[in-house]
Coordinates of N, CA and C in Angstrom, one line a residue:
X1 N 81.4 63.6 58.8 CA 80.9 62.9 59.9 C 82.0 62.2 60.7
X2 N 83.1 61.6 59.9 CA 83.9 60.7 61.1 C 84.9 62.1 61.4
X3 N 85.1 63.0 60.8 CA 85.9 64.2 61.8 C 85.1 64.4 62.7
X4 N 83.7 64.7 62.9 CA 83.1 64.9 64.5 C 83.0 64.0 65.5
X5 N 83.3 62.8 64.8 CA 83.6 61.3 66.0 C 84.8 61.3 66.2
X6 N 85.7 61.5 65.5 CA 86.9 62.2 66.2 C 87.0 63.1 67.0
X7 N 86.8 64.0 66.8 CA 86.9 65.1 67.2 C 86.1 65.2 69.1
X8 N 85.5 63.9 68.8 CA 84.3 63.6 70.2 C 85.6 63.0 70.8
X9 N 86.0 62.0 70.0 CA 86.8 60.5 71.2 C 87.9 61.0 71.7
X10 N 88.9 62.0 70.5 CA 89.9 62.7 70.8 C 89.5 63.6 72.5
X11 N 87.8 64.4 72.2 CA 87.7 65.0 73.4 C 87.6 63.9 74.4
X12 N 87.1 63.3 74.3 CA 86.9 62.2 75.6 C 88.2 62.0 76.5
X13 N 88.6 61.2 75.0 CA 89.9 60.6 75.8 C 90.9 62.1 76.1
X14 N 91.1 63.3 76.3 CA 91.7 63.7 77.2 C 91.0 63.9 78.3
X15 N 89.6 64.3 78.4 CA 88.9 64.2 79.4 C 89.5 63.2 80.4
X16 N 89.3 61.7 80.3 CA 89.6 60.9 80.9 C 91.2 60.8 81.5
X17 N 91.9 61.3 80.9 CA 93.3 61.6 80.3 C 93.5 62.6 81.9
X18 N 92.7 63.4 81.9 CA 92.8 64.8 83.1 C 92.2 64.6 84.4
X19 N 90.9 63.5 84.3 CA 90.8 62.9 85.0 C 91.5 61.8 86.0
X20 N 92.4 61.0 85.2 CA 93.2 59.9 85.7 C 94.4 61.2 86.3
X21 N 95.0 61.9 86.1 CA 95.8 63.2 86.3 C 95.6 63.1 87.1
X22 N 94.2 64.1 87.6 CA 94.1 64.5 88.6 C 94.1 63.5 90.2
X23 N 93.6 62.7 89.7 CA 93.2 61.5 90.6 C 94.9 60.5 91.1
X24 N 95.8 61.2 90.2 CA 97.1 60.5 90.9 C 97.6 61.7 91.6
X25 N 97.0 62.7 91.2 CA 97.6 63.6 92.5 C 97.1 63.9 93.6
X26 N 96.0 63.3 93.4 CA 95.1 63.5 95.4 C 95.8 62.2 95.9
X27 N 96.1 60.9 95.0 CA 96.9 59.9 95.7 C 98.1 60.4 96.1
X28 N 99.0 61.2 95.5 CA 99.9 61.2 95.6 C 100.4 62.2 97.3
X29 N 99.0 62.9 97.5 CA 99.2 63.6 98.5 C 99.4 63.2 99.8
X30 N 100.7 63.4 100.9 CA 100.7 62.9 102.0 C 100.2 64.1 103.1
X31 N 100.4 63.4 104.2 CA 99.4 63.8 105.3 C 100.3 65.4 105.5
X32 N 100.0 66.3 106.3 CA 100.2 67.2 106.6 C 100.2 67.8 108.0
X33 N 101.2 68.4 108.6 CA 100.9 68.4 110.1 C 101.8 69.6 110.4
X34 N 101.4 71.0 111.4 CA 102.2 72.1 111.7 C 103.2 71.9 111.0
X35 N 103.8 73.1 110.3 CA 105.1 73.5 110.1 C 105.1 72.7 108.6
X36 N 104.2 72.0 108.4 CA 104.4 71.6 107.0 C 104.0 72.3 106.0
X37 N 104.4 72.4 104.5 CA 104.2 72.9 103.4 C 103.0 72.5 102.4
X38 N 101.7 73.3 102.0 CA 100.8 72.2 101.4 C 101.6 72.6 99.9
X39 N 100.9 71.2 99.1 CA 101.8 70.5 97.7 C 100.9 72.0 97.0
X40 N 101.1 72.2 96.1 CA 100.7 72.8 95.1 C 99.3 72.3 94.3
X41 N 99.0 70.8 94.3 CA 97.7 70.3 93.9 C 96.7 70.6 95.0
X42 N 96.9 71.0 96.2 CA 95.9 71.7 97.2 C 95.7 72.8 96.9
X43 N 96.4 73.5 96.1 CA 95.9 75.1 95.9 C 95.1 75.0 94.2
X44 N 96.1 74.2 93.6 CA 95.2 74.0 92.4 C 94.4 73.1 91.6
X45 N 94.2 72.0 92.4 CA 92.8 71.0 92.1 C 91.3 71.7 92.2
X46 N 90.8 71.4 91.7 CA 89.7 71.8 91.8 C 88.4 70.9 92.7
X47 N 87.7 71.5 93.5 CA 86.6 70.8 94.6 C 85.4 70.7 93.7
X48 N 84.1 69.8 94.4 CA 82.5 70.2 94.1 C 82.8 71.3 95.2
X49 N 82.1 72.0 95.0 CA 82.1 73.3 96.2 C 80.1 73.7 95.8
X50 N 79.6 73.7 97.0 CA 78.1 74.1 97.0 C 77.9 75.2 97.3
X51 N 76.9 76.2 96.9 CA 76.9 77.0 97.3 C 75.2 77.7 96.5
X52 N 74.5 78.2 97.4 CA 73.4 78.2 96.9 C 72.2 77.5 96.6
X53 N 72.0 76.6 97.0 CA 72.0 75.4 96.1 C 72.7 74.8 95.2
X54 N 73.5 75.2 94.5 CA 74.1 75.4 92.8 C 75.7 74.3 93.7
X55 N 76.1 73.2 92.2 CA 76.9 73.0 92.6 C 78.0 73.2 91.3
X56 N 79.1 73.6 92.1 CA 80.6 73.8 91.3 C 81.7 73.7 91.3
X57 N 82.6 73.8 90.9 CA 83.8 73.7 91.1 C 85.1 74.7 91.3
X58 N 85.6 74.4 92.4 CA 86.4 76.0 92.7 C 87.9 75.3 93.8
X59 N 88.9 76.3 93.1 CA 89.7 75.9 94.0 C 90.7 77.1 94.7
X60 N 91.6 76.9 95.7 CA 92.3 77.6 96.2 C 93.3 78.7 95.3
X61 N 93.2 78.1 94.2 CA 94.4 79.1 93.5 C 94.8 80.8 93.8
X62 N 93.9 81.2 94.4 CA 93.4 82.9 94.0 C 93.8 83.4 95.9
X63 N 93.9 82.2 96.9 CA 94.2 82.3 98.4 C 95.3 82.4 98.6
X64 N 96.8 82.3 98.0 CA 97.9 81.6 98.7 C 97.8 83.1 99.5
X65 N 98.0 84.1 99.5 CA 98.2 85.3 100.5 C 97.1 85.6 101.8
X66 N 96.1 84.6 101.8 CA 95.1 84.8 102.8 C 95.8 83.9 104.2
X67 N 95.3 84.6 105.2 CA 94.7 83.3 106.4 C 93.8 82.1 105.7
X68 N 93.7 80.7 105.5 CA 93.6 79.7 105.1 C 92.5 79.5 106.5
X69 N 91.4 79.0 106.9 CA 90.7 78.3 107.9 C 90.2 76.8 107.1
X70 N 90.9 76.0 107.2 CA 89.9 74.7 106.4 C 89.0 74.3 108.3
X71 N 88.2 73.8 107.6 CA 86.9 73.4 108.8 C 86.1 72.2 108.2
X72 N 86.5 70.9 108.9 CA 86.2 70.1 108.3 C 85.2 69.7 109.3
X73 N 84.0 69.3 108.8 CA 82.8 69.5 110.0 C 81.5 68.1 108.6
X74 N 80.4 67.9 109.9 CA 79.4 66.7 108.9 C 78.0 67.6 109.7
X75 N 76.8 67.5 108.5 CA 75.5 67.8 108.9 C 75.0 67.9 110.1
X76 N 75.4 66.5 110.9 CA 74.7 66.0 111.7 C 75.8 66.3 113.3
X77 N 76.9 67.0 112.6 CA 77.9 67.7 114.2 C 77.0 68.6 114.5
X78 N 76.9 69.2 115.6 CA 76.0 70.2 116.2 C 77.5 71.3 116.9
X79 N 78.1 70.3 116.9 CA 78.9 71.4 117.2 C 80.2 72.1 116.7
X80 N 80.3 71.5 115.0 CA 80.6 71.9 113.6 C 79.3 73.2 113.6
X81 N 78.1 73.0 113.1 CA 76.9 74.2 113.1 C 77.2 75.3 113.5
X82 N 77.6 74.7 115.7 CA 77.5 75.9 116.2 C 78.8 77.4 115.7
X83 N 79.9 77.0 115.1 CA 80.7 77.8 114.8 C 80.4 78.2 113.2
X84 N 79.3 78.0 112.7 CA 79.3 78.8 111.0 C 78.9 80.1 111.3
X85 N 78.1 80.5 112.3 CA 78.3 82.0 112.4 C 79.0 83.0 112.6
X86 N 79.8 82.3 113.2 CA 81.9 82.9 113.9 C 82.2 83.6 112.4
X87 N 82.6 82.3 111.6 CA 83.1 82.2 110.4 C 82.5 83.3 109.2
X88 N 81.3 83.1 109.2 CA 80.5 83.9 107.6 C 81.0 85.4 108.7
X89 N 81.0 85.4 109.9 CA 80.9 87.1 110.7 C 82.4 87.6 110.3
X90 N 83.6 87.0 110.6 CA 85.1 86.7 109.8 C 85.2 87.0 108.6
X91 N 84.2 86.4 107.9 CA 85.0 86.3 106.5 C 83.9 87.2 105.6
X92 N 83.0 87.7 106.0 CA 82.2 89.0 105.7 C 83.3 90.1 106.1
X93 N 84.2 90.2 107.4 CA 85.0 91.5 108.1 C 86.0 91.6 107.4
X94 N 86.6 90.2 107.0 CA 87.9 90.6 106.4 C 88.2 89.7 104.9
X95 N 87.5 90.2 104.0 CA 87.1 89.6 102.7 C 88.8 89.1 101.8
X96 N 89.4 90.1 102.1 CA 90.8 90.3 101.2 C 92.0 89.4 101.9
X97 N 91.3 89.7 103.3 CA 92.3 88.6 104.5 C 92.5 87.3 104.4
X98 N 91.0 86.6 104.3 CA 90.8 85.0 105.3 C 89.9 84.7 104.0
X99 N 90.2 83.7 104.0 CA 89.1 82.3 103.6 C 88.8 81.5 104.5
X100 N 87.5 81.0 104.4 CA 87.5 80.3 105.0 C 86.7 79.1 104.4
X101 N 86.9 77.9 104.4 CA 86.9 76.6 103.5 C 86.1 75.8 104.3
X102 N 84.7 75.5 104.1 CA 84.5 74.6 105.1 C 84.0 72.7 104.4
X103 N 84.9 72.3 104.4 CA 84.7 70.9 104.1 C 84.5 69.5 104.3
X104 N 83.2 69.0 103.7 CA 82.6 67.9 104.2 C 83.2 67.2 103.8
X105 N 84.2 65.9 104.2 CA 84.4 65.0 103.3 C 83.6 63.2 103.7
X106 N 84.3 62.6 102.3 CA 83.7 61.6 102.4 C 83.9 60.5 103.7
X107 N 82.9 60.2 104.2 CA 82.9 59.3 105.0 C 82.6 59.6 106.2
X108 N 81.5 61.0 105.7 CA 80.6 61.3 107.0 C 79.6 61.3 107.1
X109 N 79.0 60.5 105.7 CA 77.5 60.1 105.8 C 76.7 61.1 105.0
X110 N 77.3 62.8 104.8 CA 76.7 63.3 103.5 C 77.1 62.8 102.3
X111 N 76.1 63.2 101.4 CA 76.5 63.3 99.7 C 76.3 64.4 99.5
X112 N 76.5 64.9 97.8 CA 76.0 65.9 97.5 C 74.8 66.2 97.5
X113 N 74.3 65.0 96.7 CA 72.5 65.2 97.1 C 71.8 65.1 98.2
X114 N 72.4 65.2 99.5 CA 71.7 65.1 100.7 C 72.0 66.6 101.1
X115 N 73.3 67.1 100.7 CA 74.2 68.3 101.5 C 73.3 69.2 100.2
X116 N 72.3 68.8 99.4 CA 71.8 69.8 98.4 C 70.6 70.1 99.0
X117 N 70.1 68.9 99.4 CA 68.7 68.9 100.0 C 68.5 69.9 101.0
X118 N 69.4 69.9 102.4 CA 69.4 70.3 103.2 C 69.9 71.5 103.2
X119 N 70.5 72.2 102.2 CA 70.6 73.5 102.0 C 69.9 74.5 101.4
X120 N 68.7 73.5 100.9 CA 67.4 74.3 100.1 C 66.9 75.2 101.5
X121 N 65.9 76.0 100.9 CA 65.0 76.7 101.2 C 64.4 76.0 102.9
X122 N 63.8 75.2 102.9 CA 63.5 74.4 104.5 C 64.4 73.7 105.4
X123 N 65.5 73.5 104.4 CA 66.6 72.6 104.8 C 67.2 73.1 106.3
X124 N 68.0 72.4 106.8 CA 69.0 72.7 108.1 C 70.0 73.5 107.9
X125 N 70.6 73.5 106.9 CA 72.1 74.4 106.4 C 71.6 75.7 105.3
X126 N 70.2 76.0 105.3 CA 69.5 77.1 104.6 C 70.0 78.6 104.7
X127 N 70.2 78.8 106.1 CA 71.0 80.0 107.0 C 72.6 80.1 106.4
X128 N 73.7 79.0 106.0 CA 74.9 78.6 105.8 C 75.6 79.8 104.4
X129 N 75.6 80.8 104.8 CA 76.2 81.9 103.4 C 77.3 81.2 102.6
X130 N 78.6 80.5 103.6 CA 79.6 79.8 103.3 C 79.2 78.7 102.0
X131 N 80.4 78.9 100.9 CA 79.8 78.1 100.2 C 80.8 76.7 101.1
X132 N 81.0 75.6 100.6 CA 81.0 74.2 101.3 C 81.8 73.4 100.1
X133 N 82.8 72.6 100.4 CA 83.3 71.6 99.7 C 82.6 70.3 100.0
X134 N 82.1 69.4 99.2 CA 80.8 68.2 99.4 C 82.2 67.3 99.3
X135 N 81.7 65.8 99.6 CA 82.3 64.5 98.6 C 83.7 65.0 99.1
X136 N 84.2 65.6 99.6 CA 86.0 65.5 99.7 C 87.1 64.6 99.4
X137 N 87.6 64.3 99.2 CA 89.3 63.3 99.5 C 89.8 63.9 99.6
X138 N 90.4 64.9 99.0 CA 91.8 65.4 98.8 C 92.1 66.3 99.5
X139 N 91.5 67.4 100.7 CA 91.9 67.6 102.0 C 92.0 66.9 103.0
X140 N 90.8 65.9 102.7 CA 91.1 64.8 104.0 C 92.5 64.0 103.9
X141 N 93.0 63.5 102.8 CA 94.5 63.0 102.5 C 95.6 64.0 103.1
X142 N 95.1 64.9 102.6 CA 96.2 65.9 103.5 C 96.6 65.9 105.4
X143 N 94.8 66.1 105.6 CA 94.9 66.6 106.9 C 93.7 65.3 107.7
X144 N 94.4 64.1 107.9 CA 93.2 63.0 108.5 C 92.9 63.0 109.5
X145 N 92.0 62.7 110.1 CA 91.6 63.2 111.6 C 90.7 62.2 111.8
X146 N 90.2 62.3 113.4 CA 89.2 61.0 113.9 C 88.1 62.0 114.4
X147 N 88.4 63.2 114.5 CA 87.0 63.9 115.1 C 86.4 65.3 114.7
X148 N 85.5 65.4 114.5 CA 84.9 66.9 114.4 C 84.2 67.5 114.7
X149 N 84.7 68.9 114.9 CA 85.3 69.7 113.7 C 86.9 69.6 114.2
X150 N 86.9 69.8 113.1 CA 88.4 69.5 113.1 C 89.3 71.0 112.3
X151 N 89.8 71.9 112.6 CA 90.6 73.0 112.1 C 91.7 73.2 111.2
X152 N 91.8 73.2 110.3 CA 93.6 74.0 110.4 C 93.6 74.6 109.8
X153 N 94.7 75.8 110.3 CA 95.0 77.3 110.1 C 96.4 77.4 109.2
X154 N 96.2 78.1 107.9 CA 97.4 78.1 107.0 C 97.6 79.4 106.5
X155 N 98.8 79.6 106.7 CA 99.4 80.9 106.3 C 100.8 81.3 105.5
X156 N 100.4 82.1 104.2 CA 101.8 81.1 102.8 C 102.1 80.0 102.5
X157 N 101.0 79.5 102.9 CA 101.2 78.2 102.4 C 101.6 76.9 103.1
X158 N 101.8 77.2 104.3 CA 102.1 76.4 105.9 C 101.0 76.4 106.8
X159 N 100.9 75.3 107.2 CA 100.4 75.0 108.5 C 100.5 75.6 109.2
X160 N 100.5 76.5 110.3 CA 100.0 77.2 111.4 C 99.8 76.4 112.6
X161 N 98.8 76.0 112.5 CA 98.2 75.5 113.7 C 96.9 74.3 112.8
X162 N 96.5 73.1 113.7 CA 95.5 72.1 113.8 C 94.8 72.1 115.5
X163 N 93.7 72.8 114.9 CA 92.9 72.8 116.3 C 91.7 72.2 116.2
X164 N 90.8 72.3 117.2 CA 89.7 71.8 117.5 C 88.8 73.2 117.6
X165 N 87.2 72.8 118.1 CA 86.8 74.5 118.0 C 87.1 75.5 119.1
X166 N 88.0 74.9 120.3 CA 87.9 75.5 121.7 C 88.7 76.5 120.8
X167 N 89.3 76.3 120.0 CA 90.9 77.4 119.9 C 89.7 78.3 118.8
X168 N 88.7 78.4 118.3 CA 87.7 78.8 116.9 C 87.4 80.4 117.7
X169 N 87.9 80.9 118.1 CA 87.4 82.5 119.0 C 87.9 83.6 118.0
X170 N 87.1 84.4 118.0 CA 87.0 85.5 117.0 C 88.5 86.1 117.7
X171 N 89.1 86.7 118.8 CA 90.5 87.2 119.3 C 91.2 85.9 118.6
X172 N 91.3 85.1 118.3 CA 92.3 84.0 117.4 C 92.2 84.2 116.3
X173 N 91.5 84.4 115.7 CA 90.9 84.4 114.2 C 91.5 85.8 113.6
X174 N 91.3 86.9 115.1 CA 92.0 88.8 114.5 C 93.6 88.6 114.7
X175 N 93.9 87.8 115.4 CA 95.6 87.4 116.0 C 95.9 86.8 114.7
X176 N 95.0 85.7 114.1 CA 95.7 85.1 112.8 C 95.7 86.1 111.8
X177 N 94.4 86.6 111.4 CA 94.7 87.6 110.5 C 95.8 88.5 110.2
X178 N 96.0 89.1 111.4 CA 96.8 89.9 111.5 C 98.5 89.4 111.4
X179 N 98.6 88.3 111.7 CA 100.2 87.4 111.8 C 100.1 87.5 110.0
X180 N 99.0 87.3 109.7 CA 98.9 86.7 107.9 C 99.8 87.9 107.4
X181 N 98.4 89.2 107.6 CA 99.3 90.5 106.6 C 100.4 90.4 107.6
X182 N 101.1 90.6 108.5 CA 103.0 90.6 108.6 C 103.1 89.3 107.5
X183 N 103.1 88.3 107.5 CA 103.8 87.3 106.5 C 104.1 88.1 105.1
X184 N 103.0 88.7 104.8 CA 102.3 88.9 103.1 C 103.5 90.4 103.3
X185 N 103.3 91.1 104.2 CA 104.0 92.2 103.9 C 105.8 92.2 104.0
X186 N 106.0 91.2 104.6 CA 107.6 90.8 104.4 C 107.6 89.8 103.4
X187 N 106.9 89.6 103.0 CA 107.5 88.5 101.6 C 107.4 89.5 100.8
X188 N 106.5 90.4 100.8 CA 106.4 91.8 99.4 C 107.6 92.4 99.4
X189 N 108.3 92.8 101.1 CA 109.5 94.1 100.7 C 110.9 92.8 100.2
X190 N 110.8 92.0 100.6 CA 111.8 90.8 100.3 C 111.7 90.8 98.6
X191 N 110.4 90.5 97.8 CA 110.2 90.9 96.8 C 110.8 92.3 95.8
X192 N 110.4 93.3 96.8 CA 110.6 94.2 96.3 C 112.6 94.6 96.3
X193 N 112.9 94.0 97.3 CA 114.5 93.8 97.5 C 115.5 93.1 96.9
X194 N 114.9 92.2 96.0 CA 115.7 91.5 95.1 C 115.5 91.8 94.0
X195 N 114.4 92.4 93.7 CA 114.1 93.2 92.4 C 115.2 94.2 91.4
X196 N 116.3 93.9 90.8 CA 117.0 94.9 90.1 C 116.3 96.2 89.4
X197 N 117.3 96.9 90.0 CA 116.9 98.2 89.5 C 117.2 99.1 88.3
X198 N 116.1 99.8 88.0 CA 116.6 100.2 86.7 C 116.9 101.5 86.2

């Protein structure tokens, strides 16, 4: 009996332990702006991410070779909304290419349990294929803004571009794609070029 109460508190306390972790590295994250580098806890922290109804947890690790679109948008933009069809139409065409990330963060009046509600069955965001990062900080620490939707475009791991939706056009979206694979295919023969031979 007291090895299972151990065996509990021991679990706890790293729990808490990974928690406090994690939580000094969303602090630790500074802002980000073109031509900048994201830290490596942006590719591998983990979000609530919704999807379905269903909520979970998921993060960038499995993207660094895509076009990156973060899209940071609230329920009640109408003209956040009007661009999720652009997007699911994108990231249905070029699955291997683009992600595209669309994230609410805090301090725009969703919660999870609102952004759950409204993605049920009668809800407003029912239509929304894209799953959704809820509750945010840790993109917003990166990338702070006053208005939305708010864009940025990242490729290997850089910044690109910080737009608004005027720049959100499917000819921008095939121009980025396509700049991506040139990046991905010269970092592979560069790879392949320092590779000793045998």
């Amino acid at each position: 009996m007291k090895k299972k109460i151990y065996c509990v508190l021991l679990l706890l306390c790293s729990m808490c332990t990974g928690l406090w972790a994690q939580g000094k590295q969303v602090d630790s994250i500074a802002p980000l702006y073109v031509g900048g580098k994201l830290p490596r806890a942006l590719f591998t922290l983990e979000s609530k991410v919704l999807k379905g109804g269903e909520l979970s947890a998921a993060s960038l690790s499995g993207d660094f070779n895509k076009l990156i679109i973060i899209d940071f948008w609230a329920s009640w933009c109408g003209s956040c909304l009007k661009k999720f069809p652009l997007l699911e139409k994108m990231q249905e065409r070029f699955p291997s290419d683009l992600k595209v990330l669309l994230v609410n963060s805090v301090g725009t009046g969703d919660t999870a349990a609102s952004l759950i509600a409204k993605a049920g069955p009668d809800g407003a965001l029912a239509e929304v294929g894209l799953p959704f990062v809820v509750e945010d900080e840790m993109f917003l620490k990166a990338f702070p803004h006053r208005a939305i939707p708010h864009y940025v475009w990242i490729i290997g791991g850089e910044v690109e571009g910080i737009t608004s939706s005027d720049f959100l056009t499917e000819e921008n979206v095939l121009m980025m794609v396509e700049r991506n694979r040139k990046h991905v295919q010269t970092v592979s023969k560069l790879k392949r070029f320092k590779e000793p031979k045998y």
